[in-house]
Amino acid sequence: MPDPHRQYEIRCPVHGFITLNDWEWEIISQPAFQRLRRIRQLGWTDQVYPGAMHTRFEHSLGVMHVATRLYEGIVSRSQGLLQSELAYNEDGLRRDKTVVRLAALLHDVGHAPFSHASEELFPSHAEGGKYKHEDYSAAIVRQKLRDVIETHREGDNYGIKVEDITALLEGRPEAGRRLFWRQLITGQMDADRMDYLLRDSLHLGVDYGRFDWRRLMHTMEAIPGTEGESLRLGVNEGGWHAAEALLLARYFMFTQVYFHKTRVAFDFHLRQALGEMLPAGFFPKPEGSELNAYLGWDDWKVLGLLAEGKGGEHGERLANRNHYREVHHTPEVPKPPDLKELERVREKLGSMVVAEENAEKSWYKIGQEDIPVRGQRKRPKVKTLSKYSSFVARMKPIRKVMLYARPEHAEAARKKLEGSRRQNR
Amino acid sequence: MPDPHRQYEIRCPVHGFITLNDWEWEIISQPAFQRLRRIRQLGWTDQVYPGAMHTRFEHSLGVMHVATRLYEGIVSRSQGLLQSELAYNEDGLRRDKTVVRLAALLHDVGHAPFSHASEELFPSHAEGGKYKHEDYSAAIVRQKLRDVIETHREGDNYGIKVEDITALLEGRPEAGRRLFWRQLITGQMDADRMDYLLRDSLHLGVDYGRFDWRRLMHTMEAIPGTEGESLRLGVNEGGWHAAEALLLARYFMFTQVYFHKTRVAFDFHLRQALGEMLPAGFFPKPEGSELNAYLGWDDWKVLGLLAEGKGGEHGERLANRNHYREVHHTPEVPKPPDLKELERVREKLGSMVVAEENAEKSWYKIGQEDIPVRGQRKRPKVKTLSKYSSFVARMKPIRKVMLYARPEHAEAARKKLEGSRRQNR
Amino acid sequence: MPDPHRQYEIRCPVHGFITLNDWEWEIISQPAFQRLRRIRQLGWTDQVYPGAMHTRFEHSLGVMHVATRLYEGIVSRSQGLLQSELAYNEDGLRRDKTVVRLAALLHDVGHAPFSHASEELFPSHAEGGKYKHEDYSAAIVRQKLRDVIETHREGDNYGIKVEDITALLEGRPEAGRRLFWRQLITGQMDADRMDYLLRDSLHLGVDYGRFDWRRLMHTMEAIPGTEGESLRLGVNEGGWHAAEALLLARYFMFTQVYFHKTRVAFDFHLRQALGEMLPAGFFPKPEGSELNAYLGWDDWKVLGLLAEGKGGEHGERLANRNHYREVHHTPEVPKPPDLKELERVREKLGSMVVAEENAEKSWYKIGQEDIPVRGQRKRPKVKTLSKYSSFVARMKPIRKVMLYARPEHAEAARKKLEGSRRQNR
Amino acid sequence: MPDPHRQYEIRCPVHGFITLNDWEWEIISQPAFQRLRRIRQLGWTDQVYPGAMHTRFEHSLGVMHVATRLYEGIVSRSQGLLQSELAYNEDGLRRDKTVVRLAALLHDVGHAPFSHASEELFPSHAEGGKYKHEDYSAAIVRQKLRDVIETHREGDNYGIKVEDITALLEGRPEAGRRLFWRQLITGQMDADRMDYLLRDSLHLGVDYGRFDWRRLMHTMEAIPGTEGESLRLGVNEGGWHAAEALLLARYFMFTQVYFHKTRVAFDFHLRQALGEMLPAGFFPKPEGSELNAYLGWDDWKVLGLLAEGKGGEHGERLANRNHYREVHHTPEVPKPPDLKELERVREKLGSMVVAEENAEKSWYKIGQEDIPVRGQRKRPKVKTLSKYSSFVARMKPIRKVMLYARPEHAEAARKKLEGSRRQNR
């Protein structure tokens, strides 16, 4: 009989050791979670950065670890507020830590093969919109992990139900006061970002994504909402530069890694190839028996199909590294003349352009989501990060457009553009 | 038209950037080399250390890099000896650096899926013995990379032929004076070991495999052979502790990582499952058209087949993590009573034991291969490392035996053994 | 007799090993250079970050190393331009690498005790302005290092004279085409900054100052000036984000480390105490026999005097950590209301304010010094970094003002301010 | 009024952040503790490894941190045994953690300038033996830190007295069951070693001292003594290789760093120079008013005196780096012929030998102190580490002898030895 108090340690290249209790160990042992071992964190990025082979499995454990540390730090600094505003006592905080850990652990459990690259292939739901990977995560928690979550002695202890976790994942009102903690799962300073920036940096061998996460761990706080609004997650004044650095780490990782021209090309081919492979061109729905079919799709399966020659032209391109080549791109933040030039280039190249991809990302959301910063005086004034930092709010969103040609036409396309530029002078 | 002098940089998490010239870039772009992206360095080790997803592709680049640095260091310290003993001049050294780089780059190109785990499934050759992965590497260089190696302007420059590389890989006498450099590819201080120890440590998140490789880079030398023997690779006195540390790094990685009981179980299942999948239970030979078939086997293909349910019972165990459990092991260096106990346990458990695996490894070879160390006096005495170090020669080889049971019998087996131990007192 | 071709290696925690030839080894062995072992890089910063004990000695070796790597990279990418615009051939490049190495090594040799903290105490020169640490560096090179520089066989080889080095350090026209390389010693992407950001980060244990210096090493280039202007140092398009990251690393180190309120207080006390200790309240001049006296001043001497109770009130405060406490500060980028509030606070506190310190720093210079970036097309357009980056030019310079009170008054001062804030509402 | 519950964080380059409560903060703020900022961890090692400038202050905080983590780990794994064998309940464990933290923090507070290098200059006590740095530590705790330790609300809480701490430091029977924890302060797996190995490695830039301390943290346990003996500190089977690695890390640091020939020379000069500087050639005693005088001796004071030209011939040698040069050394583990050769060399060189230094160190103590390892079976057998490891017990102690000559005679001495070696053939 397994020891219900046993602790398990898993070695993590970012955080040293990650500790799980027996309940959490049982959860990650389920096939639906083990599947994350077969989904790489960064899809085909290894084609550009050969070290990028790590998986969602490793990352999910890391997010749980980071969320726990942040949770503990916030509790130690904001116990009074959590008590007065959200009526938490020690037991409640202990219980909800458990829920937050599971939500962090499971937030990615619904990912499609090759992570974000293939999310366009999610089917539409009844109301017309497309399913998101969070919908799959919640469905898997409900249908595949209910038993292990609701019957283990550890969960039983606190009466934790599957819907406690999905409510947190989906941000439903039933989550109640726990919605405060949802910002640790999805928000501008969430554990997900913190972990992937650090982890991707390590395996790829870049420094871009490193930031002072320990400083955030020691400065994140609950901040009272203004005028009767609810508590928000923020930092005290000692942490605002660390929050700023987190945003910048994301900026650098996106511009240098995630939006790399070759990586974007591979993502394009992958979507096309998957479209060919998938029964109706879309992934199965996160419902009923279709969910089982969905779970069958992972990187292994797709790689196996590619190795068999499946996936049509684009499958072949993936398998042979015969990918499209970028022949033109706008600046990251294009101005009207850049868009005009893009127009000209599109015309000039005509059918030579076989793919047009957009890299779009915002760095910081102001307005409602601007991170609150608590001043260090006795009667602290709360201002937002965009007031503290002279440039965070001025970092313009990226709207880069990239045009691709077939490899055999790339040279010709580039020459054509050179020629036309000469004439334009 | 590509620029033949172009330099390419590939980001490496261990070494920063790895630089290739256009010729080398063309070589690694060949499908036979790109296949290494689909062969993980450590097989199923990620089941125990989740970060262990890195590939032979990344490693092969690293070996080339390390071999180059070592080569350059040795040349700078031993130019006189290389000239007097091996009749090298500067041009010759420049040329052979190129050959060493390619041999380092290509030494693993013949690896089977999941690296060493599946080498038992290599077929036998005409003379009776089994093929080794080096045979596959040489065959691939000859049959698949001849064109790209022999026709590029850069190789042409030096008149480098495929047989220059295979002679070095295989250690044939035709390699002539270059045999001296072979110790950088395979030997007690080779670039292969140095790279994998550092790389595995990084991705797994352990410190075991770290050693002072820069110190070795600055102290490795050519050492005159005694009594008319040929030049040997050694270190000067300033480097003997670094050489000692390299051996220990290997010792720690093997005992803690490569011989981990769960990893060994997965390797067992993998061999069984592959045996089922492979046409005649063995890999195709490294000859003629069979080589093409061999190249079709990579991790992707095997993972795809597993996802389809292939591989029999053991395939199922791999796919569902339903692996055998270790129920007994001897010490790493078993003594007669340990072997006697092993015998008793085998008997006691009978058919409950479904697999018996050996972990065997030596740490240091004395005799002919003992690393020479040059003293620091003007008329240096050469002694061997085993004379310098009080314990290197005393590190006993590992001969650990592990017995495994089916997961459903593991508890019963362990109880049975507990019981029998009590009676024995 | 020492071997003139001997190479020396010094272990560096940032760069691994730093290699010097016999000539350079002789230079760093001179007392005037060894003195840098007794000047800490960051003055009293260890009072806030206990790891900050490293010295200018270690840093100077690092700057030489980084400058060399950058030099080699630029030469390999811009050989054509360096030839056509500056008439360099291979020998000339080899010779000037030697000069650049020495200039990098010696640029800080004139530093006062506790580095920048005490530069205010430099005396005035005949023309009225104050001497700078560069003047001391040049004087030391001329008066103390002439022999070792001009008589060693290695320097003799290239006919290198002391004035070659000082011309580079001082930016005099005599430096000729070498002025191009001066940007590696002092500029927006110089080796000095690169080294101190990395080194300070390591010893302090922060990530703020880490940036992708290897990427810069692989992308920095000579860029043709517009309209007959001279060559400039820039990056190609692949490196602009790395250049951006270098600026940000500096921003984070200044805001989080170098301008830390307690560090600033210690610097204040140090200047006062040194003023008491120095014969006429100023350091000796970098001229004639006064230079010898100047060289006698190092951290050791000052620390010894402090231990003896010298340095007046402020010496006592340093020795007993009884430093002034910050009671008010403006934001880093104060706006008019912040300055008004500062005015009010000054008045309110009156004589309680015993020190007012300014933290001022710009992050990026546009105009003439804006870093040029070469586009990646065949006929490249050169644009400046401020055109590429949406925010670098918008990072506002810091103009933070900090008010300090005696420790025994700090609490009272803060209360007074609290009170006045309440009334102001 | 300071907040008695305030937490303080200090940035540590090895451990991230080190957290202290208000009581501990008060303790480290005392002049007797701040003095450790003025005592470098490795004396003059920076002359060989320029990064080695870090202090006992930084290290002492680290030891407290490591001791705490180890304490917590052992409690979590051995709560039952600690209860049954030592009658600990939760409160007792909480209280004693506080005592262990302080003992760890203060164990080095009595260090002399330049750490171990000058311990030979400790005076003799009444009973005839020499004082040790632990005697000074205990005296300082008693005489200088009593108030801050015994009157703070936090210490008061648990009724902690100064004698609780000194009993632990000195290993007196009054420490009672706490003697078990003394092994964390001084023992084969103590927090002191763990911290200095990691910290020295980081600042020097070497990998020698890195070992898997997190693994030890997760495997160290209380192990029942055999036959009525008391509890001992050991590891479970999962940790024995980590314990082995800790011993090896020490071995490598001693042979490569701490016993470096130039470092040993500087230590020699330092002892001589200090002997000249100290009033009666010895440090003041750790008693009465002499203790105040002792506390006045720190690196600053000595460096100041050296800068003034004090310290006689050896002071001059230190100040000018004009140190003795090693002209002969035995192997690390000399055999009879090596000792015979040493004898011959001594005779041959005669008065040219001006210093003879010994480097002596054992790596592992067997017998009573052999580290116990608990097997992983349900009824575990305890064996000692020397039974598990094939070589730990065989690592021979170092007994290296080094002979030094004045720098101006070094060349002549070496030639003389060369000559005599030729004749001996």
JSON list of C-alpha atoms in Angstrom, two decimals, chain B residues 197-303:
[
{"chain": "B", "resi": 197, "resn": "LEU", "atom": "CA", "xyz": [28.79, 15.00, -19.61]},
{"chain": "B", "resi": 198, "resn": "LEU", "atom": "CA", "xyz": [28.35, 18.75, -19.77]},
{"chain": "B", "resi": 199, "resn": "ARG", "atom": "CA", "xyz": [25.27, 18.65, -21.98]},
{"chain": "B", "resi": 200, "resn": "ASP", "atom": "CA", "xyz": [23.42, 15.96, -20.09]},
{"chain": "B", "resi": 201, "resn": "SER", "atom": "CA", "xyz": [24.12, 17.80, -16.83]},
{"chain": "B", "resi": 202, "resn": "LEU", "atom": "CA", "xyz": [22.67, 21.00, -18.18]},
{"chain": "B", "resi": 203, "resn": "HIS", "atom": "CA", "xyz": [19.45, 19.63, -19.61]},
{"chain": "B", "resi": 204, "resn": "LEU", "atom": "CA", "xyz": [18.81, 17.31, -16.68]},
{"chain": "B", "resi": 205, "resn": "GLY", "atom": "CA", "xyz": [19.64, 19.92, -14.11]},
{"chain": "B", "resi": 206, "resn": "VAL", "atom": "CA", "xyz": [22.35, 18.03, -12.26]},
{"chain": "B", "resi": 207, "resn": "ASP", "atom": "CA", "xyz": [25.91, 19.02, -11.41]},
{"chain": "B", "resi": 208, "resn": "TYR", "atom": "CA", "xyz": [27.38, 15.53, -11.53]},
{"chain": "B", "resi": 209, "resn": "GLY", "atom": "CA", "xyz": [28.82, 15.76, -15.00]},
{"chain": "B", "resi": 210, "resn": "ARG", "atom": "CA", "xyz": [30.50, 19.14, -14.66]},
{"chain": "B", "resi": 211, "resn": "PHE", "atom": "CA", "xyz": [34.25, 19.16, -14.68]},
{"chain": "B", "resi": 212, "resn": "ASP", "atom": "CA", "xyz": [36.86, 21.72, -15.56]},
{"chain": "B", "resi": 213, "resn": "TRP", "atom": "CA", "xyz": [36.93, 21.24, -19.29]},
{"chain": "B", "resi": 214, "resn": "ARG", "atom": "CA", "xyz": [38.60, 24.57, -19.89]},
{"chain": "B", "resi": 215, "resn": "ARG", "atom": "CA", "xyz": [41.49, 23.44, -17.74]},
{"chain": "B", "resi": 216, "resn": "LEU", "atom": "CA", "xyz": [41.87, 20.33, -19.86]},
{"chain": "B", "resi": 217, "resn": "MET", "atom": "CA", "xyz": [41.73, 22.50, -22.97]},
{"chain": "B", "resi": 218, "resn": "HIS", "atom": "CA", "xyz": [44.69, 24.42, -21.56]},
{"chain": "B", "resi": 219, "resn": "THR", "atom": "CA", "xyz": [46.74, 21.42, -20.40]},
{"chain": "B", "resi": 220, "resn": "MET", "atom": "CA", "xyz": [46.27, 18.58, -22.87]},
{"chain": "B", "resi": 221, "resn": "GLU", "atom": "CA", "xyz": [49.42, 17.86, -24.84]},
{"chain": "B", "resi": 222, "resn": "ALA", "atom": "CA", "xyz": [51.16, 15.41, -27.10]},
{"chain": "B", "resi": 223, "resn": "ILE", "atom": "CA", "xyz": [53.42, 13.26, -24.95]},
{"chain": "B", "resi": 224, "resn": "PRO", "atom": "CA", "xyz": [56.36, 11.32, -26.40]},
{"chain": "B", "resi": 225, "resn": "GLY", "atom": "CA", "xyz": [55.92, 7.57, -26.26]},
{"chain": "B", "resi": 226, "resn": "THR", "atom": "CA", "xyz": [58.43, 5.55, -24.32]},
{"chain": "B", "resi": 227, "resn": "GLU", "atom": "CA", "xyz": [60.98, 3.51, -26.21]},
{"chain": "B", "resi": 228, "resn": "GLY", "atom": "CA", "xyz": [60.08, 4.28, -29.75]},
{"chain": "B", "resi": 229, "resn": "GLU", "atom": "CA", "xyz": [56.37, 4.14, -29.25]},
{"chain": "B", "resi": 230, "resn": "SER", "atom": "CA", "xyz": [54.25, 6.74, -30.94]},
{"chain": "B", "resi": 231, "resn": "LEU", "atom": "CA", "xyz": [53.04, 10.05, -29.56]},
{"chain": "B", "resi": 232, "resn": "ARG", "atom": "CA", "xyz": [50.25, 9.85, -27.05]},
{"chain": "B", "resi": 233, "resn": "LEU", "atom": "CA", "xyz": [47.61, 12.23, -25.82]},
{"chain": "B", "resi": 234, "resn": "GLY", "atom": "CA", "xyz": [48.13, 13.32, -22.23]},
{"chain": "B", "resi": 235, "resn": "VAL", "atom": "CA", "xyz": [48.17, 16.28, -19.93]},
{"chain": "B", "resi": 236, "resn": "ASN", "atom": "CA", "xyz": [50.87, 18.33, -18.31]},
{"chain": "B", "resi": 237, "resn": "GLU", "atom": "CA", "xyz": [51.11, 18.31, -14.54]},
{"chain": "B", "resi": 238, "resn": "GLY", "atom": "CA", "xyz": [48.83, 21.33, -14.24]},
{"chain": "B", "resi": 239, "resn": "GLY", "atom": "CA", "xyz": [45.99, 19.27, -15.65]},
{"chain": "B", "resi": 240, "resn": "TRP", "atom": "CA", "xyz": [46.09, 15.95, -13.90]},
{"chain": "B", "resi": 241, "resn": "HIS", "atom": "CA", "xyz": [43.42, 16.84, -11.37]},
{"chain": "B", "resi": 242, "resn": "ALA", "atom": "CA", "xyz": [41.20, 17.98, -14.24]},
{"chain": "B", "resi": 243, "resn": "ALA", "atom": "CA", "xyz": [41.71, 14.62, -15.92]},
{"chain": "B", "resi": 244, "resn": "GLU", "atom": "CA", "xyz": [40.87, 12.92, -12.64]},
{"chain": "B", "resi": 245, "resn": "ALA", "atom": "CA", "xyz": [37.73, 15.05, -12.38]},
{"chain": "B", "resi": 246, "resn": "LEU", "atom": "CA", "xyz": [36.66, 14.02, -15.87]},
{"chain": "B", "resi": 247, "resn": "LEU", "atom": "CA", "xyz": [36.75, 10.37, -14.83]},
{"chain": "B", "resi": 248, "resn": "LEU", "atom": "CA", "xyz": [34.76, 11.15, -11.72]},
{"chain": "B", "resi": 249, "resn": "ALA", "atom": "CA", "xyz": [32.18, 13.13, -13.65]},
{"chain": "B", "resi": 250, "resn": "ARG", "atom": "CA", "xyz": [31.61, 10.03, -15.73]},
{"chain": "B", "resi": 251, "resn": "TYR", "atom": "CA", "xyz": [31.41, 7.86, -12.65]},
{"chain": "B", "resi": 252, "resn": "PHE", "atom": "CA", "xyz": [28.73, 10.10, -11.12]},
{"chain": "B", "resi": 253, "resn": "MET", "atom": "CA", "xyz": [26.70, 10.36, -14.30]},
{"chain": "B", "resi": 254, "resn": "PHE", "atom": "CA", "xyz": [26.66, 6.61, -14.76]},
{"chain": "B", "resi": 255, "resn": "THR", "atom": "CA", "xyz": [25.80, 5.72, -11.20]},
{"chain": "B", "resi": 256, "resn": "GLN", "atom": "CA", "xyz": [23.20, 8.42, -10.74]},
{"chain": "B", "resi": 257, "resn": "VAL", "atom": "CA", "xyz": [21.68, 8.85, -14.16]},
{"chain": "B", "resi": 258, "resn": "TYR", "atom": "CA", "xyz": [22.57, 6.32, -16.82]},
{"chain": "B", "resi": 259, "resn": "PHE", "atom": "CA", "xyz": [22.09, 3.31, -14.53]},
{"chain": "B", "resi": 260, "resn": "HIS", "atom": "CA", "xyz": [18.98, 4.56, -12.78]},
{"chain": "B", "resi": 261, "resn": "LYS", "atom": "CA", "xyz": [16.74, 1.58, -12.13]},
{"chain": "B", "resi": 262, "resn": "THR", "atom": "CA", "xyz": [13.73, 3.02, -13.95]},
{"chain": "B", "resi": 263, "resn": "ARG", "atom": "CA", "xyz": [15.77, 4.09, -16.93]},
{"chain": "B", "resi": 264, "resn": "VAL", "atom": "CA", "xyz": [17.19, 0.59, -17.18]},
{"chain": "B", "resi": 265, "resn": "ALA", "atom": "CA", "xyz": [13.67, -0.84, -17.10]},
{"chain": "B", "resi": 266, "resn": "PHE", "atom": "CA", "xyz": [12.57, 1.40, -19.95]},
{"chain": "B", "resi": 267, "resn": "ASP", "atom": "CA", "xyz": [15.59, 0.38, -21.99]},
{"chain": "B", "resi": 268, "resn": "PHE", "atom": "CA", "xyz": [14.64, -3.23, -21.46]},
{"chain": "B", "resi": 269, "resn": "HIS", "atom": "CA", "xyz": [11.09, -2.68, -22.66]},
{"chain": "B", "resi": 270, "resn": "LEU", "atom": "CA", "xyz": [12.34, -0.69, -25.58]},
{"chain": "B", "resi": 271, "resn": "ARG", "atom": "CA", "xyz": [14.59, -3.46, -26.79]},
{"chain": "B", "resi": 272, "resn": "GLN", "atom": "CA", "xyz": [11.76, -5.94, -26.55]},
{"chain": "B", "resi": 273, "resn": "ALA", "atom": "CA", "xyz": [9.29, -3.68, -28.32]},
{"chain": "B", "resi": 274, "resn": "LEU", "atom": "CA", "xyz": [11.77, -2.86, -31.07]},
{"chain": "B", "resi": 275, "resn": "GLY", "atom": "CA", "xyz": [12.46, -6.54, -31.51]},
{"chain": "B", "resi": 276, "resn": "GLU", "atom": "CA", "xyz": [8.79, -6.94, -32.28]},
{"chain": "B", "resi": 277, "resn": "MET", "atom": "CA", "xyz": [8.66, -4.04, -34.64]},
{"chain": "B", "resi": 278, "resn": "LEU", "atom": "CA", "xyz": [11.79, -4.73, -36.64]},
{"chain": "B", "resi": 279, "resn": "PRO", "atom": "CA", "xyz": [11.21, -6.92, -39.70]},
{"chain": "B", "resi": 280, "resn": "ALA", "atom": "CA", "xyz": [13.41, -9.82, -38.66]},
{"chain": "B", "resi": 281, "resn": "GLY", "atom": "CA", "xyz": [13.90, -8.70, -35.12]},
{"chain": "B", "resi": 282, "resn": "PHE", "atom": "CA", "xyz": [17.05, -6.82, -36.09]},
{"chain": "B", "resi": 283, "resn": "PHE", "atom": "CA", "xyz": [17.95, -3.52, -37.68]},
{"chain": "B", "resi": 284, "resn": "PRO", "atom": "CA", "xyz": [18.81, -3.56, -41.38]},
{"chain": "B", "resi": 285, "resn": "LYS", "atom": "CA", "xyz": [22.49, -3.87, -42.17]},
{"chain": "B", "resi": 286, "resn": "PRO", "atom": "CA", "xyz": [24.75, -0.95, -42.97]},
{"chain": "B", "resi": 287, "resn": "GLU", "atom": "CA", "xyz": [25.11, -2.11, -46.52]},
{"chain": "B", "resi": 288, "resn": "GLY", "atom": "CA", "xyz": [23.64, -1.35, -49.91]},
{"chain": "B", "resi": 289, "resn": "SER", "atom": "CA", "xyz": [19.94, -0.67, -49.95]},
{"chain": "B", "resi": 290, "resn": "GLU", "atom": "CA", "xyz": [19.49, -1.90, -46.42]},
{"chain": "B", "resi": 291, "resn": "LEU", "atom": "CA", "xyz": [21.18, 1.26, -45.26]},
{"chain": "B", "resi": 292, "resn": "ASN", "atom": "CA", "xyz": [18.26, 3.30, -46.59]},
{"chain": "B", "resi": 293, "resn": "ALA", "atom": "CA", "xyz": [15.89, 1.18, -44.59]},
{"chain": "B", "resi": 294, "resn": "TYR", "atom": "CA", "xyz": [18.07, 1.64, -41.53]},
{"chain": "B", "resi": 295, "resn": "LEU", "atom": "CA", "xyz": [17.99, 5.41, -41.91]},
{"chain": "B", "resi": 296, "resn": "GLY", "atom": "CA", "xyz": [14.21, 5.23, -41.81]},
{"chain": "B", "resi": 297, "resn": "TRP", "atom": "CA", "xyz": [14.44, 4.08, -38.22]},
{"chain": "B", "resi": 298, "resn": "ASP", "atom": "CA", "xyz": [14.51, 6.94, -35.79]},
{"chain": "B", "resi": 299, "resn": "ASP", "atom": "CA", "xyz": [12.77, 7.91, -32.54]},
{"chain": "B", "resi": 300, "resn": "TRP", "atom": "CA", "xyz": [9.86, 9.44, -34.46]},
{"chain": "B", "resi": 301, "resn": "LYS", "atom": "CA", "xyz": [9.11, 6.27, -36.29]},
{"chain": "B", "resi": 302, "resn": "VAL", "atom": "CA", "xyz": [9.26, 4.17, -33.17]},
{"chain": "B", "resi": 303, "resn": "LEU", "atom": "CA", "xyz": [7.17, 6.63, -31.19]}
]
